[in-house]
């Protein structure tokens, strides 16, 4: 059959008529059986379900696993075992390290801690490399049954995708991952140690000598701590203890809060415990007024970090603000509140236009300026921002039109507008003279 997940027996030609003589030797409840179709037809049968939080290991998690590998028995019962890890010495390895055959890795990704399951797979999937902890099955085998027990796992996350921030969970927290994590910007309370990654020397302990110091409190997304620490804390649950290894530019660098004795640009390890955090209500649970207040708060936070030179953090805040504000629909017949929402959205778009212009992304800057003017066609700052981008792109007619419109809307800006238009025309004239000079030179 085209959708059959089992390999064809030897001697069977695909597409030819085939007759089967079958005897049902054993069967299992449908709820306990699952086909993993994307991995060569591996079939899973749950023996004992795991407990606690549902989370499956993946690279680079560290796992401890009991493994029993056997050949299927002709009578459908338990076949001959060709490998079994000792009960007192289960296998311990890092997911993705090729320490076990592909089938074991794939199987574990469908399991949770404490679960026990049997997996039937083709022989090739159960055969690992020369350094595999599980030996290959006999050459005569077509299929193999792997009985796995996921005894423990340590969550290890590559936070940046390039190994520059690695988070390793040392102690489980309370609640479920990720619903009980401070993923969204929020106020968190933590205690942590700072260690030099190269020497392992402790440089700072926020608990101080007697361990009774007050928790460290900070707002995520505001660059209050190095970025590596900020991003890792967001994926912790209250009570969790984690080790975070950060390389530049996610460590301290030249930050003023760099611990004494840590070289500028050095790698760092934080051993951090998340004590608790202020939960932010999901936008679907907020009223229009609360959404407006939340969007305004995010805009102001973005303004603050932008003034501190942290443009990327500011852009993230402003984009979150727009996402919140765009969820405001139920304004009833309150034109005043609708105008307030439009005003904040326009202001955020102008800020995003400025940030894009600072990055020399002029088409992006024009987009955001135009979005601001959709919210408020008479927004002087949006017109001014668009005019300055047009001027840089040598769209002089469009730039002058926008500059003149700014002066009409806000006469107090007329002097500044006149100076900008004069500077633009002077730059244009200078460019024309230079081009003419180059052209005359080429004709000699």
Coordinates of C-alpha atoms in Angstrom, one line a residue:
X1 CA 0.0 0.0 0.0
X2 CA 1.3 3.5 -0.8
X3 CA 0.8 4.7 2.9
X4 CA 2.2 1.5 4.5
X5 CA 4.8 2.4 7.0
X6 CA 6.4 -1.1 7.1
X7 CA 9.3 -2.1 4.8
X8 CA 8.5 -4.6 2.1
X9 CA 9.6 -8.2 2.9
X10 CA 12.5 -9.7 0.9
X11 CA 11.4 -10.9 -2.5
X12 CA 8.3 -8.7 -2.7
X13 CA 8.3 -6.4 -5.7
X14 CA 6.5 -3.1 -5.3
X15 CA 3.4 -2.8 -7.4
X16 CA 2.9 -6.5 -7.9
X17 CA -0.2 -8.4 -6.6
X18 CA 0.6 -9.9 -3.3
X19 CA -1.3 -12.5 -1.2
X20 CA -1.0 -12.6 2.6
X21 CA -1.6 -15.5 5.0
X22 CA -1.9 -13.8 8.4
X23 CA -2.3 -15.0 12.0
X24 CA -3.0 -12.5 14.8
X25 CA -0.5 -13.3 17.5
X26 CA -0.9 -10.3 19.7
X27 CA -2.5 -6.8 19.8
X28 CA -2.4 -3.7 21.9
X29 CA -4.9 -0.9 22.6
X30 CA -5.0 1.8 20.0
X31 CA -4.4 4.5 22.6
X32 CA -1.0 2.9 23.4
X33 CA 0.3 2.7 19.8
X34 CA 1.6 5.5 17.7
X35 CA 3.3 5.5 14.3
X36 CA 6.2 8.0 13.8
X37 CA 5.7 8.4 10.0
X38 CA 8.4 11.0 9.4
X39 CA 11.1 8.6 10.6
X40 CA 11.0 5.5 8.5
X41 CA 7.9 4.0 10.0
X42 CA 9.0 3.6 13.6
X43 CA 6.1 2.3 15.7
X44 CA 5.8 3.2 19.3
X45 CA 4.0 1.2 22.0
X46 CA 3.6 2.8 25.4
X47 CA 4.3 0.5 28.3
X48 CA 4.1 3.0 31.2
X49 CA 3.2 6.6 30.9
X50 CA 5.5 9.3 32.4
X51 CA 4.5 11.6 35.2
X52 CA 4.9 15.3 35.9
X53 CA 5.4 18.0 33.2
X54 CA 5.1 17.0 29.6
X55 CA 8.4 17.9 27.9
X56 CA 10.3 15.8 25.4
X57 CA 14.1 15.8 25.2
X58 CA 15.9 17.1 22.1
X59 CA 19.3 18.3 21.2
X60 CA 21.3 19.3 23.3
X61 CA 19.3 17.9 26.3
X62 CA 21.2 15.5 28.5
X63 CA 19.3 12.2 29.2
X64 CA 19.7 9.1 31.3
X65 CA 18.0 6.1 29.6
X66 CA 17.5 2.5 30.2
X67 CA 17.8 0.5 26.9
X68 CA 16.9 -3.0 26.0
X69 CA 17.3 -4.0 22.3
X70 CA 15.9 -7.3 21.0
X71 CA 14.8 -9.1 17.9
X72 CA 11.1 -9.6 17.3
X73 CA 9.9 -13.1 18.2
X74 CA 8.1 -15.2 15.6
X75 CA 5.3 -15.9 18.1
X76 CA 4.7 -12.1 18.6
X77 CA 5.9 -12.3 22.2
X78 CA 9.3 -11.2 23.6
X79 CA 12.2 -11.9 21.3
X80 CA 15.9 -12.5 21.9
X81 CA 17.7 -9.6 23.6
X82 CA 21.0 -8.6 22.1
X83 CA 21.8 -5.6 24.3
X84 CA 20.6 -4.4 27.7
X85 CA 22.0 -1.6 29.7
X86 CA 22.6 -2.6 33.4
X87 CA 19.9 -1.3 35.8
X88 CA 22.7 0.2 38.0
X89 CA 24.4 1.8 35.0
X90 CA 21.9 3.3 32.5
X91 CA 23.1 5.2 29.4
X92 CA 23.8 8.9 29.9
X93 CA 24.4 11.0 26.8
X94 CA 23.7 14.3 25.1
X95 CA 21.0 14.4 22.5
X96 CA 22.3 15.1 19.0
X97 CA 25.8 13.8 19.8
X98 CA 25.4 10.6 17.8
X99 CA 26.1 8.6 20.9
X100 CA 23.2 6.3 20.1
X101 CA 21.5 5.1 16.9
X102 CA 19.0 7.3 15.1
X103 CA 16.0 5.3 16.2
X104 CA 16.9 5.9 19.9
X105 CA 17.1 9.6 19.4
X106 CA 13.8 9.7 17.4
X107 CA 12.1 7.6 20.0
X108 CA 13.2 9.7 22.9
X109 CA 11.8 12.8 21.2
X110 CA 8.3 11.3 21.6
X111 CA 8.7 10.5 25.3
X112 CA 8.5 12.4 28.6
X113 CA 10.4 11.8 31.8
X114 CA 9.4 8.6 33.6
X115 CA 7.9 7.0 30.5
X116 CA 8.6 3.5 29.3
X117 CA 7.9 2.5 25.7
X118 CA 8.8 -0.1 23.1
X119 CA 9.7 0.9 19.5
X120 CA 9.7 -1.3 16.4
X121 CA 12.0 0.0 13.7
X122 CA 14.0 -1.1 10.7
X123 CA 17.5 -2.5 11.3
X124 CA 19.2 0.4 9.7
X125 CA 17.7 2.9 12.1
X126 CA 18.8 0.8 15.1
X127 CA 22.4 0.8 13.8
X128 CA 24.7 3.5 15.1
X129 CA 28.2 4.6 14.4
X130 CA 31.4 3.0 15.7
X131 CA 31.2 5.0 19.0
X132 CA 27.6 4.2 19.6
X133 CA 26.6 3.2 23.1
X134 CA 24.2 0.7 21.7
X135 CA 25.7 -2.1 19.4
X136 CA 24.2 -2.8 16.0
X137 CA 21.7 -5.6 15.7
X138 CA 22.6 -8.9 14.0
X139 CA 23.0 -8.8 10.3
X140 CA 20.1 -11.3 9.9
X141 CA 17.6 -8.9 11.5
X142 CA 15.2 -7.0 9.3
X143 CA 13.5 -5.2 12.2
X144 CA 14.4 -4.5 15.8
X145 CA 12.4 -3.7 19.0
X146 CA 13.9 -1.1 21.4
X147 CA 12.5 -0.9 24.9
X148 CA 13.4 2.5 26.4
X149 CA 12.9 4.0 29.8
X150 CA 13.5 7.8 30.0
X151 CA 14.8 7.9 33.6
X152 CA 15.8 11.6 33.7
X153 CA 16.7 14.5 31.5
X154 CA 18.4 17.8 32.0
X155 CA 17.0 20.6 29.9
X156 CA 19.9 22.2 27.9
X157 CA 19.0 25.0 25.5
X158 CA 21.0 26.7 22.8
X159 CA 19.4 30.1 23.3
X160 CA 21.0 31.8 20.3
X161 CA 21.3 28.9 17.9
X162 CA 25.1 29.3 17.6
X163 CA 26.2 28.1 21.0
X164 CA 26.9 31.6 22.4
X165 CA 24.3 31.3 25.2
X166 CA 23.8 27.8 26.6
X167 CA 21.2 27.3 29.4
X168 CA 21.4 24.1 31.5
X169 CA 18.7 23.4 34.1
X170 CA 20.2 22.3 37.4
X171 CA 17.0 22.0 39.4
X172 CA 13.4 21.8 38.3
X173 CA 11.1 24.7 39.2
X174 CA 7.4 24.8 39.9
X175 CA 4.7 24.8 37.3
X176 CA 4.7 23.8 33.7
X177 CA 7.1 24.9 30.9
X178 CA 6.5 27.2 29.1
X179 CA 3.2 28.5 30.4
X180 CA 4.7 29.3 33.8
X181 CA 7.7 31.1 32.4
X182 CA 8.2 34.9 32.2
X183 CA 8.4 34.8 28.4
X184 CA 6.8 38.2 28.0
X185 CA 8.5 41.3 29.4
X186 CA 7.9 41.4 33.1
X187 CA 9.4 42.1 36.5
X188 CA 11.5 39.2 37.8
X189 CA 13.1 38.4 41.1
X190 CA 16.3 36.3 41.1
X191 CA 19.4 35.4 43.0
X192 CA 22.6 34.5 41.1
X193 CA 26.3 33.9 41.2
X194 CA 28.7 35.1 38.5
X195 CA 31.7 33.0 37.6
X196 CA 34.5 33.5 35.2
X197 CA 33.9 30.9 32.6
X198 CA 37.6 30.2 32.0
X199 CA 38.8 29.9 35.6
X200 CA 35.6 29.0 37.3
X201 CA 36.3 31.7 39.9
X202 CA 33.3 33.2 41.6
X203 CA 33.2 37.0 41.1
X204 CA 29.8 37.9 42.6
X205 CA 27.1 36.3 44.7
X206 CA 23.9 38.4 45.1
X207 CA 23.0 36.5 48.3
X208 CA 26.1 37.9 49.9
X209 CA 27.8 36.2 52.8
X210 CA 24.9 35.1 55.0
X211 CA 22.5 34.3 52.1
X212 CA 19.9 36.7 53.5
X213 CA 20.2 39.5 50.9
X214 CA 17.1 40.7 49.2
X215 CA 16.3 39.3 45.8
X216 CA 17.6 41.1 42.7
X217 CA 14.6 42.6 40.9
X218 CA 14.7 43.8 37.3
X219 CA 12.5 44.3 34.2
X220 CA 13.2 42.0 31.3
X221 CA 13.6 43.6 27.9
X222 CA 15.1 46.8 29.4
X223 CA 18.8 45.8 29.2
X224 CA 18.9 45.9 33.0
X225 CA 21.2 42.8 32.9
X226 CA 23.3 41.3 30.1
X227 CA 21.3 39.9 27.2
X228 CA 22.3 36.3 27.9
X229 CA 20.9 36.4 31.4
X230 CA 17.8 38.3 30.2
X231 CA 16.9 35.8 27.5
X232 CA 17.6 32.7 29.7
X233 CA 15.5 33.9 32.7
X234 CA 12.5 34.1 30.3
X235 CA 12.6 30.3 29.9
X236 CA 12.7 29.4 33.6
X237 CA 9.9 28.5 36.0
X238 CA 9.8 29.8 39.6
X239 CA 12.1 27.9 41.8
X240 CA 14.3 26.7 38.9
X241 CA 18.0 26.8 39.2
X242 CA 20.0 27.0 36.0
X243 CA 23.5 27.5 34.8
X244 CA 23.9 29.9 31.9
X245 CA 27.2 30.1 29.9
X246 CA 27.4 33.3 27.8
X247 CA 30.0 34.4 25.2
X248 CA 30.3 38.0 23.9
X249 CA 28.2 39.9 22.9
X250 CA 25.8 38.3 25.4
X251 CA 27.9 38.6 28.5
X252 CA 29.0 41.8 30.3
X253 CA 31.4 43.2 27.7
X254 CA 32.1 46.8 28.8
X255 CA 28.9 47.2 30.8
X256 CA 29.2 49.3 33.9
X257 CA 27.8 46.5 36.0
X258 CA 30.6 44.1 35.0
X259 CA 31.8 42.4 38.2
X260 CA 35.2 43.4 39.6
X261 CA 37.8 41.0 38.3
X262 CA 36.0 40.0 35.1
X263 CA 38.0 41.0 32.0
X264 CA 36.2 43.0 29.4
X265 CA 35.0 40.6 26.7
X266 CA 35.3 37.5 28.9
X267 CA 32.9 34.6 28.8
X268 CA 30.8 34.3 31.9
X269 CA 28.7 31.7 33.7
X270 CA 25.6 32.7 35.8
X271 CA 24.2 30.2 38.3
X272 CA 20.7 31.8 38.7
X273 CA 17.6 30.9 40.6
X274 CA 14.3 32.5 39.5
X275 CA 12.4 33.2 42.7
X276 CA 9.2 34.6 41.1
X277 CA 7.9 37.1 38.7
X278 CA 5.0 39.5 38.1
X279 CA 2.7 37.7 35.7
X280 CA 1.4 39.7 32.8
X281 CA -2.2 39.0 31.8
X282 CA -2.8 37.7 28.3
X283 CA -4.1 40.4 26.0
X284 CA -7.3 38.4 25.4
X285 CA -8.1 38.9 29.1
X286 CA -7.6 42.7 29.1
X287 CA -10.1 45.4 28.4
X288 CA -9.6 48.1 25.7
X289 CA -8.4 50.5 28.4
X290 CA -6.0 48.0 29.8
X291 CA -4.6 47.2 26.4
X292 CA -4.1 50.9 25.7
X293 CA -2.3 51.3 29.0
X294 CA -0.1 48.3 28.3
X295 CA 0.7 49.5 24.8
X296 CA 1.6 53.0 26.1
X297 CA 3.8 51.5 28.8
X298 CA 5.7 49.4 26.2
X299 CA 6.1 52.5 24.0
X300 CA 7.6 54.5 26.9
X301 CA 9.9 51.6 27.8
X302 CA 11.1 51.5 24.2
X303 CA 11.7 55.3 24.2
X304 CA 13.8 54.9 27.4
X305 CA 16.2 52.2 26.0
X306 CA 16.4 54.0 22.7
X307 CA 17.8 57.1 24.4
X308 CA 20.3 54.8 26.1
X309 CA 21.5 53.7 22.6
X310 CA 20.0 50.2 22.7
X311 CA 18.1 50.4 19.4
X312 CA 17.4 46.7 19.0
X313 CA 15.8 46.5 22.5
X314 CA 13.7 49.6 21.6
X315 CA 12.5 48.2 18.4
X316 CA 11.4 45.0 20.2
X317 CA 9.4 47.1 22.7
X318 CA 7.8 49.2 20.0
X319 CA 6.8 46.2 17.9
X320 CA 5.3 44.6 21.0
X321 CA 3.4 47.8 21.7
X322 CA 1.9 47.8 18.2
X323 CA 0.9 44.1 18.6
X324 CA -1.0 45.0 21.8
X325 CA -2.6 48.1 20.3
X326 CA -3.7 46.3 17.2
X327 CA -5.8 44.0 19.4
X328 CA -8.0 46.8 20.5
X329 CA -11.3 46.4 18.8
X330 CA -14.1 47.0 21.3
X331 CA -14.1 50.8 21.6
X332 CA -17.8 51.2 21.4
X333 CA -18.9 54.8 20.5
X334 CA -16.0 56.5 22.3
X335 CA -14.2 58.7 19.7
X336 CA -11.9 60.1 22.4
X337 CA -10.5 56.7 23.2
X338 CA -10.2 55.7 19.5
X339 CA -8.2 58.9 19.0
X340 CA -6.0 58.1 21.9
X341 CA -5.3 54.6 20.5
X342 CA -4.5 56.1 17.0
X343 CA -2.2 58.7 18.6
X344 CA -0.1 56.1 20.4
X345 CA 0.1 53.8 17.3
X346 CA 1.2 56.8 15.2
X347 CA 3.8 57.7 17.8
X348 CA 5.2 54.1 17.8
X349 CA 5.3 54.0 14.0
X350 CA 7.3 57.3 13.9
X351 CA 9.8 55.8 16.5
X352 CA 10.2 52.7 14.3
X353 CA 10.8 54.9 11.3
X354 CA 13.5 56.8 13.1
X355 CA 15.1 53.5 14.2
X356 CA 15.0 52.2 10.7
X357 CA 16.6 55.4 9.4
X358 CA 19.4 55.1 11.9
X359 CA 20.1 51.6 10.5
X360 CA 20.1 53.1 6.9
X361 CA 17.0 51.0 6.1
X362 CA 15.3 53.8 4.2
X363 CA 12.5 51.8 2.6
X364 CA 11.6 50.4 6.0
X365 CA 11.7 54.0 7.4
X366 CA 9.3 55.2 4.7
X367 CA 7.0 52.2 5.4
X368 CA 6.7 53.1 9.1
X369 CA 6.3 56.8 8.4
X370 CA 3.5 56.1 6.0
X371 CA 1.9 53.8 8.6
X372 CA 2.0 56.6 11.1
X373 CA 0.3 58.9 8.6
X374 CA -2.5 56.3 8.1
X375 CA -3.3 56.7 11.8
X376 CA -3.0 60.5 11.7
X377 CA -2.6 62.2 8.3
X378 CA -1.6 65.4 10.1
X379 CA 1.1 63.9 12.3
X380 CA 3.8 66.5 12.0
X381 CA 6.6 64.2 13.3
X382 CA 5.6 61.5 10.8
X383 CA 5.7 64.0 7.9
X384 CA 9.0 65.4 9.1
X385 CA 10.5 61.9 9.3
X386 CA 9.2 61.0 5.9
X387 CA 10.6 64.3 4.5
X388 CA 14.1 63.6 5.9
X389 CA 14.1 60.1 4.4
X390 CA 13.0 61.5 1.0
X391 CA 15.7 64.2 1.2
X392 CA 18.4 61.5 1.9
X393 CA 17.1 59.5 -1.1
X394 CA 17.3 62.7 -3.3
X395 CA 13.5 62.7 -3.7
X396 CA 13.6 66.5 -3.3
X397 CA 10.1 67.3 -4.5
X398 CA 8.5 64.9 -2.2
X399 CA 10.8 66.0 0.7
X400 CA 10.0 69.7 0.2
X401 CA 6.2 69.0 0.0
X402 CA 6.3 67.1 3.3
X403 CA 8.5 69.8 4.9
X404 CA 6.1 72.6 3.9
X405 CA 3.2 70.5 5.2
X406 CA 4.9 70.2 8.6
X407 CA 5.2 74.0 8.8
X408 CA 1.5 74.4 8.0
X409 CA 0.5 72.0 10.7
X410 CA 2.9 73.4 13.3
X411 CA 3.9 77.0 12.5
X412 CA 6.5 76.8 15.4
X413 CA 8.6 74.5 13.2
X414 CA 8.7 76.9 10.2
X415 CA 12.2 78.1 11.0
X416 CA 13.5 74.6 11.3
X417 CA 11.7 73.5 8.1
X418 CA 13.1 76.5 6.2
X419 CA 16.7 75.5 7.3
X420 CA 16.2 71.9 6.3
X421 CA 14.8 72.9 2.9
X422 CA 17.7 75.3 2.4
X423 CA 20.3 72.6 3.4
X424 CA 18.6 70.1 1.1
X425 CA 18.8 72.5 -1.9
X426 CA 22.4 73.4 -1.1
X427 CA 23.3 69.7 -1.1
X428 CA 21.4 69.1 -4.3
X429 CA 23.2 72.1 -6.0
X430 CA 26.6 70.8 -4.8
X431 CA 25.9 67.4 -6.1
X432 CA 24.8 68.8 -9.5
X433 CA 28.1 70.9 -9.7
X434 CA 30.2 67.8 -8.8
X435 CA 28.4 65.7 -11.5
X436 CA 28.9 68.5 -14.1
X437 CA 32.5 68.7 -13.2
X438 CA 33.0 65.0 -13.6
X439 CA 31.1 65.0 -16.9
X440 CA 33.4 67.9 -18.3
X441 CA 36.4 66.0 -17.1
X442 CA 35.4 62.9 -19.0
X443 CA 35.0 64.9 -22.2
X444 CA 38.6 66.1 -22.3

